[in-house]
GROMACS .gro file of C-alpha atoms in nm:
model
   76
    1MET     CA    1   0.207   0.280  -1.464
    2GLU     CA    2   0.149   0.026  -1.202
    3VAL     CA    3   0.339  -0.176  -1.010
    4THR     CA    4   0.231  -0.423  -0.710
    5PHE     CA    5   0.433  -0.566  -0.400
    6THR     CA    6   0.315  -0.847  -0.257
    7GLY     CA    7   0.559  -0.898  -0.012
    8PRO     CA    8   0.609  -0.791   0.372
    9GLY     CA    9   0.798  -0.509   0.485
   10LYS     CA   10   0.898  -0.184   0.373
   11LEU     CA   11   0.766  -0.005   0.059
   12GLY     CA   12   1.052   0.172   0.028
   13ILE     CA   13   0.963   0.465  -0.137
   14SER     CA   14   0.922   0.847  -0.041
   15PHE     CA   15   0.674   1.140  -0.181
   16THR     CA   16   0.681   1.543  -0.169
   17ALA     CA   17   0.438   1.738  -0.237
   18THR     CA   18   0.467   2.171  -0.306
   19GLY     CA   19   0.183   2.167  -0.084
   20PRO     CA   20  -0.176   1.985   0.170
   21SER     CA   21  -0.420   1.942  -0.153
   22ALA     CA   22  -0.054   1.830  -0.474
   23THR     CA   23  -0.022   1.466  -0.544
   24PRO     CA   24   0.235   1.296  -0.381
   25LEU     CA   25   0.557   1.318  -0.571
   26ILE     CA   26   0.844   0.987  -0.584
   27LYS     CA   27   1.106   1.188  -0.454
   28ALA     CA   28   1.381   0.858  -0.408
   29ILE     CA   29   1.388   0.535  -0.367
   30LYS     CA   30   1.596   0.431  -0.098
   31PRO     CA   31   1.822   0.070  -0.091
   32GLY     CA   32   1.610  -0.229   0.036
   33GLY     CA   33   1.228  -0.138   0.057
   34LEU     CA   34   1.057  -0.330  -0.140
   35ALA     CA   35   1.048  -0.061  -0.430
   36ALA     CA   36   1.413  -0.068  -0.500
   37GLN     CA   37   1.346  -0.364  -0.722
   38TYR     CA   38   1.123  -0.197  -0.945
   39THR     CA   39   1.468   0.160  -0.989
   40SER     CA   40   1.381   0.112  -1.355
   41ARG     CA   41   1.008   0.208  -1.357
   42LEU     CA   42   0.988   0.435  -1.034
   43VAL     CA   43   1.157   0.777  -1.068
   44PRO     CA   44   1.146   1.045  -0.911
   45GLY     CA   45   0.895   1.277  -1.047
   46LEU     CA   46   0.661   0.981  -1.049
   47ALA     CA   47   0.311   1.134  -0.899
   48LEU     CA   48   0.077   0.859  -0.714
   49HIS     CA   49  -0.320   0.876  -0.890
   50GLU     CA   50  -0.372   0.530  -0.728
   51VAL     CA   51  -0.368   0.312  -0.417
   52ASN     CA   52  -0.486  -0.065  -0.415
   53GLY     CA   53  -0.821   0.103  -0.731
   54GLN     CA   54  -0.864   0.375  -0.471
   55ALA     CA   55  -0.792   0.732  -0.629
   56ILE     CA   56  -0.645   0.969  -0.479
   57ALA     CA   57  -0.726   1.278  -0.689
   58GLY     CA   58  -0.937   1.547  -0.404
   59LEU     CA   59  -0.780   1.415  -0.126
   60THR     CA   60  -0.495   1.570   0.076
   61PHE     CA   61  -0.105   1.481   0.042
   62GLU     CA   62  -0.132   1.326   0.445
   63GLN     CA   63  -0.520   1.123   0.326
   64ALA     CA   64  -0.346   0.981   0.038
   65LEU     CA   65   0.008   0.878   0.171
   66ALA     CA   66  -0.234   0.705   0.476
   67LEU     CA   67  -0.355   0.495   0.235
   68VAL     CA   68  -0.021   0.360   0.145
   69THR     CA   69   0.073   0.364   0.400
   70ASN     CA   70  -0.214   0.129   0.530
   71ALA     CA   71  -0.335  -0.005   0.204
   72THR     CA   72  -0.322  -0.424   0.243
   73ARG     CA   73  -0.082  -0.659   0.058
   74PRO     CA   74  -0.038  -0.712  -0.273
   75ALA     CA   75  -0.060  -0.357  -0.303
   76THR     CA   76  -0.163  -0.213  -0.628
   0.00000   0.00000   0.00000
């Protein structure tokens, strides 16, 4: 599934992983964040695979989160 965030503000998604090189998984959607409008689609346990067209395979958990944090809007 693909979601695009266009507006300013925090995404409101917390991620978790089972280790430093594990794929980030959605841990929770925070109320008031941009992701809250997609709670029917973004649910805990979904894996992050790509940020703005860049695959995260092979990145560490921290590198993948940096892509999310530094993504320009619109962010997909």
